[in-house]
Coordinates of N, CA, C and O in Angstrom, one line a residue:
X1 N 63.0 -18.6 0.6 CA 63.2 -19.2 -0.7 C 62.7 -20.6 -0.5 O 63.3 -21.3 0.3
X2 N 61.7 -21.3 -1.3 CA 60.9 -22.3 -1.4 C 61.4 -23.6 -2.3 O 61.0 -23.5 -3.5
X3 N 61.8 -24.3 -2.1 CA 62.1 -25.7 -2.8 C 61.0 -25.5 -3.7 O 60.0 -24.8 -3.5
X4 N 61.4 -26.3 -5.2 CA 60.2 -26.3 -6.4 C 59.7 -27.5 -5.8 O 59.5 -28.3 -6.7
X5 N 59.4 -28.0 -4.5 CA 58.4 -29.4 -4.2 C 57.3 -28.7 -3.4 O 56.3 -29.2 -3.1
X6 N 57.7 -27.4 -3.0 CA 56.7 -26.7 -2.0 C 55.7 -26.1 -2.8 O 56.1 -25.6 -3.8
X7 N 54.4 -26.0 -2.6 CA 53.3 -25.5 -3.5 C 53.7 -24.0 -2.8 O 54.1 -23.7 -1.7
X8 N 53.5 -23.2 -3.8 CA 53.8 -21.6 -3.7 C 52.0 -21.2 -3.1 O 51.7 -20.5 -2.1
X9 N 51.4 -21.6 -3.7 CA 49.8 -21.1 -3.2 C 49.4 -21.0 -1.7 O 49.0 -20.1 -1.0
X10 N 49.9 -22.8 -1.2 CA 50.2 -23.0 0.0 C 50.8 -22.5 1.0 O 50.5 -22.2 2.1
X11 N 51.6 -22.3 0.2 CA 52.8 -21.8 1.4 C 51.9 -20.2 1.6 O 51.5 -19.8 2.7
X12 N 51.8 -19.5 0.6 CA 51.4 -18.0 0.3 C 50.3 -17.9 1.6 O 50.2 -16.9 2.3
X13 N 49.6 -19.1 1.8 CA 48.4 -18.9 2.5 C 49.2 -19.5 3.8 O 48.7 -19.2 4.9
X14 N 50.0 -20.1 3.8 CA 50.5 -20.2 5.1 C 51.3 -19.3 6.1 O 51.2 -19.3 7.3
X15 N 52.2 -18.7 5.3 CA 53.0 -17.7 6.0 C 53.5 -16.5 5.2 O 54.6 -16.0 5.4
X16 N 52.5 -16.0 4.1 CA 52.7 -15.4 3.1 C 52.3 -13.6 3.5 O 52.6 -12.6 2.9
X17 N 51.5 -13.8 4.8 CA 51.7 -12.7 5.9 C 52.6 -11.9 6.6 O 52.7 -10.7 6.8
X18 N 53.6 -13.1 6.9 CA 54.8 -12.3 7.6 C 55.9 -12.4 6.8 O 56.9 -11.7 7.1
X19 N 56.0 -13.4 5.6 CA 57.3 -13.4 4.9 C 57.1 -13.0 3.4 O 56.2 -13.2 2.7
X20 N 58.3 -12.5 3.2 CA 58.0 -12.3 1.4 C 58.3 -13.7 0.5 O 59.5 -14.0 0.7
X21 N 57.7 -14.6 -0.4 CA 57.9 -15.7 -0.6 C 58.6 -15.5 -1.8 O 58.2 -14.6 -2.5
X22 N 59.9 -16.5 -2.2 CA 61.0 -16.5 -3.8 C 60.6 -18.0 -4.1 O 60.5 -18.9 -3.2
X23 N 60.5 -18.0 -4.9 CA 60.6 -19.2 -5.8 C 60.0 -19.6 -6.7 O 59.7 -18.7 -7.4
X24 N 59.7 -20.9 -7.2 CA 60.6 -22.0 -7.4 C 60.3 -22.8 -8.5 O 59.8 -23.9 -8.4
X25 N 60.7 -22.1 -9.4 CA 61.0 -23.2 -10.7 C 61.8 -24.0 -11.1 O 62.6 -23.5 -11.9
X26 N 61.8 -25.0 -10.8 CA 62.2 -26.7 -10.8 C 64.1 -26.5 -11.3 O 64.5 -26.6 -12.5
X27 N 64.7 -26.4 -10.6 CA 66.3 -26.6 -11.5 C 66.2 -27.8 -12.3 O 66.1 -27.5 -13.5
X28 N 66.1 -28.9 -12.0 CA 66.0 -29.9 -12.9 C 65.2 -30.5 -13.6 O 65.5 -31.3 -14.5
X29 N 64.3 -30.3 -13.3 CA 63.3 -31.0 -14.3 C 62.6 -29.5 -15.2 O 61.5 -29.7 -15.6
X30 N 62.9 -28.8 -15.3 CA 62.5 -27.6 -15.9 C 63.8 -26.8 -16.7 O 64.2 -26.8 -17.9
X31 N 64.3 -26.3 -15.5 CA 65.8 -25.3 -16.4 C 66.7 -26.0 -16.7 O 67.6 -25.6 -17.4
X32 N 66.8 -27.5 -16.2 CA 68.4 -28.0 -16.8 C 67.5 -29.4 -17.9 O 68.1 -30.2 -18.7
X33 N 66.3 -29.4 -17.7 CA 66.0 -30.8 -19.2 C 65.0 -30.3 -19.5 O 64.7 -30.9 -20.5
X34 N 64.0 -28.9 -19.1 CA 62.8 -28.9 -19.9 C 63.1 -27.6 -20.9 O 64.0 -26.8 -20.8
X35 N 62.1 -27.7 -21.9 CA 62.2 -26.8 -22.7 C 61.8 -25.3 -22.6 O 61.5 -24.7 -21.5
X36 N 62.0 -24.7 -24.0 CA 62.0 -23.2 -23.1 C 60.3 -22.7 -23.0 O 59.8 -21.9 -22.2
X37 N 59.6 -23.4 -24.0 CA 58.1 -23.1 -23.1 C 57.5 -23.8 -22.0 O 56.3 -23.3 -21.8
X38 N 58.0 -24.9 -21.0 CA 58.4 -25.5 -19.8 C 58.8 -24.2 -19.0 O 58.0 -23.7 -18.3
X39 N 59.8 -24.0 -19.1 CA 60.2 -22.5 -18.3 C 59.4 -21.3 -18.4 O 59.5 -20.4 -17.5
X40 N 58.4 -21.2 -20.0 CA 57.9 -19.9 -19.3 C 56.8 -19.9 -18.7 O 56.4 -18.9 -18.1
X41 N 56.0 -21.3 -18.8 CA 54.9 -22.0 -18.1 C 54.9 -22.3 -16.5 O 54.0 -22.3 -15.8
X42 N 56.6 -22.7 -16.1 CA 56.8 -22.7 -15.1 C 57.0 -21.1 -14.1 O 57.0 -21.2 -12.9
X43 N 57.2 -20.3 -14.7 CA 57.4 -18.7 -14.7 C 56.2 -18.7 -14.4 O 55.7 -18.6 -13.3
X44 N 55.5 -18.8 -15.5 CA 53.7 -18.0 -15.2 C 52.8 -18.5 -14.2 O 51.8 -18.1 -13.6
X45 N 53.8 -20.1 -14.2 CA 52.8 -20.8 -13.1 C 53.0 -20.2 -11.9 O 52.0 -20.1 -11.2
X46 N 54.6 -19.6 -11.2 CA 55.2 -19.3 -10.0 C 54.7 -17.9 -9.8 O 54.9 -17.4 -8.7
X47 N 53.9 -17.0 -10.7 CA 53.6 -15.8 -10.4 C 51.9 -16.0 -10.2 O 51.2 -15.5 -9.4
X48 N 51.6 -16.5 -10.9 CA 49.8 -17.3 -10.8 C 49.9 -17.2 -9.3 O 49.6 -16.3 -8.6
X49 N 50.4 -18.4 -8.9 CA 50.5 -18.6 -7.6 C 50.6 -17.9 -6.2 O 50.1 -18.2 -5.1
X50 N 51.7 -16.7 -6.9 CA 52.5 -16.0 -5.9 C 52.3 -14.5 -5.8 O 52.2 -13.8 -4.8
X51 N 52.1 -14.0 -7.0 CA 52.2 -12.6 -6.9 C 51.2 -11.9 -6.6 O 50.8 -11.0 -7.3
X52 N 50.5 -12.1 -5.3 CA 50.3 -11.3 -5.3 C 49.8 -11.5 -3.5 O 48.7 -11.2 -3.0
X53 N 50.7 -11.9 -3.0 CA 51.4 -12.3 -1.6 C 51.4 -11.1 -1.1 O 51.7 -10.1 -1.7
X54 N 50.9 -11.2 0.6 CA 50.9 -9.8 0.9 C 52.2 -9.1 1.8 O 52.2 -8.2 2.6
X55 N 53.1 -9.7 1.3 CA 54.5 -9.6 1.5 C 55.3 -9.1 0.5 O 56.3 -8.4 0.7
X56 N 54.9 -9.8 -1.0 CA 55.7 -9.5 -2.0 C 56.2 -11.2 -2.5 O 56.2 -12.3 -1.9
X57 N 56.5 -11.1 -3.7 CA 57.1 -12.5 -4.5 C 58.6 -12.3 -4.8 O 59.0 -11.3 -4.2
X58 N 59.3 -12.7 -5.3 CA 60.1 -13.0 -6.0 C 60.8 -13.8 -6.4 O 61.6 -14.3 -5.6
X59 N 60.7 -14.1 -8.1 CA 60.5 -15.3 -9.0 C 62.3 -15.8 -8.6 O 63.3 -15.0 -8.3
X60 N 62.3 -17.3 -8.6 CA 63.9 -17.4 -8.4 C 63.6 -19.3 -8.4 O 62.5 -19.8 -8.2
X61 N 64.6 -19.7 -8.6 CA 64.4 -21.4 -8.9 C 64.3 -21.8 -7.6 O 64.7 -21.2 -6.5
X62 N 63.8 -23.0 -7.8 CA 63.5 -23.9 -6.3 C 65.1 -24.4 -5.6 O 65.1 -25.0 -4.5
X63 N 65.9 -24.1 -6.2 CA 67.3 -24.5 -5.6 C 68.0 -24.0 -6.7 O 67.6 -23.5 -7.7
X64 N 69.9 -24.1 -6.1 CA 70.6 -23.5 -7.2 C 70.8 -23.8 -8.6 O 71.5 -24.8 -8.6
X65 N 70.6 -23.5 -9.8 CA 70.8 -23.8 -10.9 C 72.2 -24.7 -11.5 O 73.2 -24.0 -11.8
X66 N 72.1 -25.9 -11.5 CA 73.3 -26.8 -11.8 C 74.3 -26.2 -13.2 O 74.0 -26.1 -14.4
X67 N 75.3 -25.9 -12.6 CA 76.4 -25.9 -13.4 C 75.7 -26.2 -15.3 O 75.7 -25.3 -16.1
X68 N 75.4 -27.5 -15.5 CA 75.2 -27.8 -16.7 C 74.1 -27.4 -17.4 O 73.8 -27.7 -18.5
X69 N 73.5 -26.8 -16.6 CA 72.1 -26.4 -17.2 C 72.3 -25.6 -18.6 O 73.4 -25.4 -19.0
X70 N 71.1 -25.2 -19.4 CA 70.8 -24.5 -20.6 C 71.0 -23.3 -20.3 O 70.5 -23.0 -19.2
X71 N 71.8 -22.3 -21.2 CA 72.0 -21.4 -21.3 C 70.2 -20.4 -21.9 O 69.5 -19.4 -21.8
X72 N 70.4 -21.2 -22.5 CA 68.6 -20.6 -23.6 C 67.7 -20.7 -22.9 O 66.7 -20.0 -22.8
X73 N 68.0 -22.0 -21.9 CA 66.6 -21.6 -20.2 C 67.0 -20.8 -19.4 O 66.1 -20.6 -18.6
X74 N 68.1 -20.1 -19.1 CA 68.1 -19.2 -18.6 C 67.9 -18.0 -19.0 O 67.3 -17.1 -18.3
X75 N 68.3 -17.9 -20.1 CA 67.7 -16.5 -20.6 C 66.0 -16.4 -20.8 O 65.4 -15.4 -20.4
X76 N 65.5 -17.5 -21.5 CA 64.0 -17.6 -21.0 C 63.4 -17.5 -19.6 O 62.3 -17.0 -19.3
X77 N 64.1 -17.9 -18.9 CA 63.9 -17.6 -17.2 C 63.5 -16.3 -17.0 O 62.5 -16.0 -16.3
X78 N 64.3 -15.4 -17.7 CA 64.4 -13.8 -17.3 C 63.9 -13.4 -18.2 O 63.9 -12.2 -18.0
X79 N 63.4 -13.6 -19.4 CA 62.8 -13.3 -20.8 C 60.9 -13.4 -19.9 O 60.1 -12.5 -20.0
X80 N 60.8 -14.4 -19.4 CA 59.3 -15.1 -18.8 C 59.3 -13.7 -17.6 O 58.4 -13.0 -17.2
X81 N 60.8 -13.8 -17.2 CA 60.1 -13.1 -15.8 C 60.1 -11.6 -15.6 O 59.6 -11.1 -14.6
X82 N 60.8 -11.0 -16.9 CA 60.2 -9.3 -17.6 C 58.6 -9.6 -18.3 O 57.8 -8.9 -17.8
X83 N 58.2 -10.4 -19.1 CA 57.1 -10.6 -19.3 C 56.1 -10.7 -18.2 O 55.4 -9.7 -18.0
X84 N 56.0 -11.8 -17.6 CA 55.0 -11.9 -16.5 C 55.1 -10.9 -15.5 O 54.1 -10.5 -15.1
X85 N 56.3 -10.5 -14.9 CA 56.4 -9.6 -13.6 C 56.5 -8.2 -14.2 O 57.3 -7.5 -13.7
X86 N 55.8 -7.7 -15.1 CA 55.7 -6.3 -15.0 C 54.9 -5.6 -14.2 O 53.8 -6.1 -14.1
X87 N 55.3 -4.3 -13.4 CA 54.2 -3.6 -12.8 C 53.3 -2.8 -13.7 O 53.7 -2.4 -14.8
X88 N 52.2 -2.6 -13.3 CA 51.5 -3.1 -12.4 C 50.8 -4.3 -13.0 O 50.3 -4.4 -14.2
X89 N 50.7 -5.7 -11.7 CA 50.6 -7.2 -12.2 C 49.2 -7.0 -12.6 O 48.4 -6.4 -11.9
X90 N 48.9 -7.5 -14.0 CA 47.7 -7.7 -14.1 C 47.0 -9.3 -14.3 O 47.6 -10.1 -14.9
X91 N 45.5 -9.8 -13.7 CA 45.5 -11.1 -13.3 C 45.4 -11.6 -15.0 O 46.2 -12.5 -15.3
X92 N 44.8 -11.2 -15.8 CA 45.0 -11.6 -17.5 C 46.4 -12.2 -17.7 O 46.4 -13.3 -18.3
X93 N 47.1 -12.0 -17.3 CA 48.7 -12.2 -17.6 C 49.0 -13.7 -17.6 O 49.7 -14.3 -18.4
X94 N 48.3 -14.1 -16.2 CA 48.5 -15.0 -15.5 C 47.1 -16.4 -15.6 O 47.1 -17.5 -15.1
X95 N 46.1 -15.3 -16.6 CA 44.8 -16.3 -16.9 C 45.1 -18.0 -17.3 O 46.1 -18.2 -18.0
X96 N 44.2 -19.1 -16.8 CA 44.2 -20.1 -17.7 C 43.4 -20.2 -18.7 O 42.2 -19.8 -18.7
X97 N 44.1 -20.8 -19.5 CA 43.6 -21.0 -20.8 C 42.8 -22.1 -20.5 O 43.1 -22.8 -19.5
X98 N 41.5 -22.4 -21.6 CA 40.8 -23.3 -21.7 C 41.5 -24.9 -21.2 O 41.1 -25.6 -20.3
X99 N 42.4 -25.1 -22.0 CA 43.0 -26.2 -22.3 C 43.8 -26.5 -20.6 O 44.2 -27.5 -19.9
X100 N 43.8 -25.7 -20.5 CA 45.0 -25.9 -19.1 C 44.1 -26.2 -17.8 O 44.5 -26.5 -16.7
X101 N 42.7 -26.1 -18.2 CA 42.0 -26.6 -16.8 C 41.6 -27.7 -16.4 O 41.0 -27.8 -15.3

């Protein structure tokens, strides 16, 4: 399980061999202040990155989710991560858009 400061890509290419890599979308600056397309951006970004690790992914915040956090980002959390993580992953899913490059 990867702090949201650890690059997921990175790590994937570092030890993404012997371990299955979880993480990490930002508890705070994402699920407890950012909005809910923040969260599904940060979802799509964490499977971009990750999924397709030759261990396996699975999507989970960079640390525990604070008490005060948003209710509506959490359910976006899990709304983002039935959307993006369906099998079988396809890379379209996960494409950047023009603007995003």
């Amino acid at each position: 399980s990867l702090d949201n400061l650890v690059d997921l890509e990175a790590a994937k290419q570092k030890v993404g061999r012997r371990i299955c890599l979880a993480g990490n979308v930002a508890p705070m600056g994402v699920m407890t202040e950012g909005s809910l397309e923040d969260v599904d951006q940060a979802v799509k970004g964490c499977f971009r990155k990750a999924c397709d690790g030759p261990c396996g992914f699975i999507l989970a915040t960079g640390c525990d989710i604070p008490y005060v956090g948003s209710l509506e980002n959490l359910d976006q959390f899990m709304a983002s991560g039935r959307k993006y993580g369906r099998w079988p992953l396809k890379a379209d899913r996960f494409a950047l858009k023009v603007d995003e490059v």
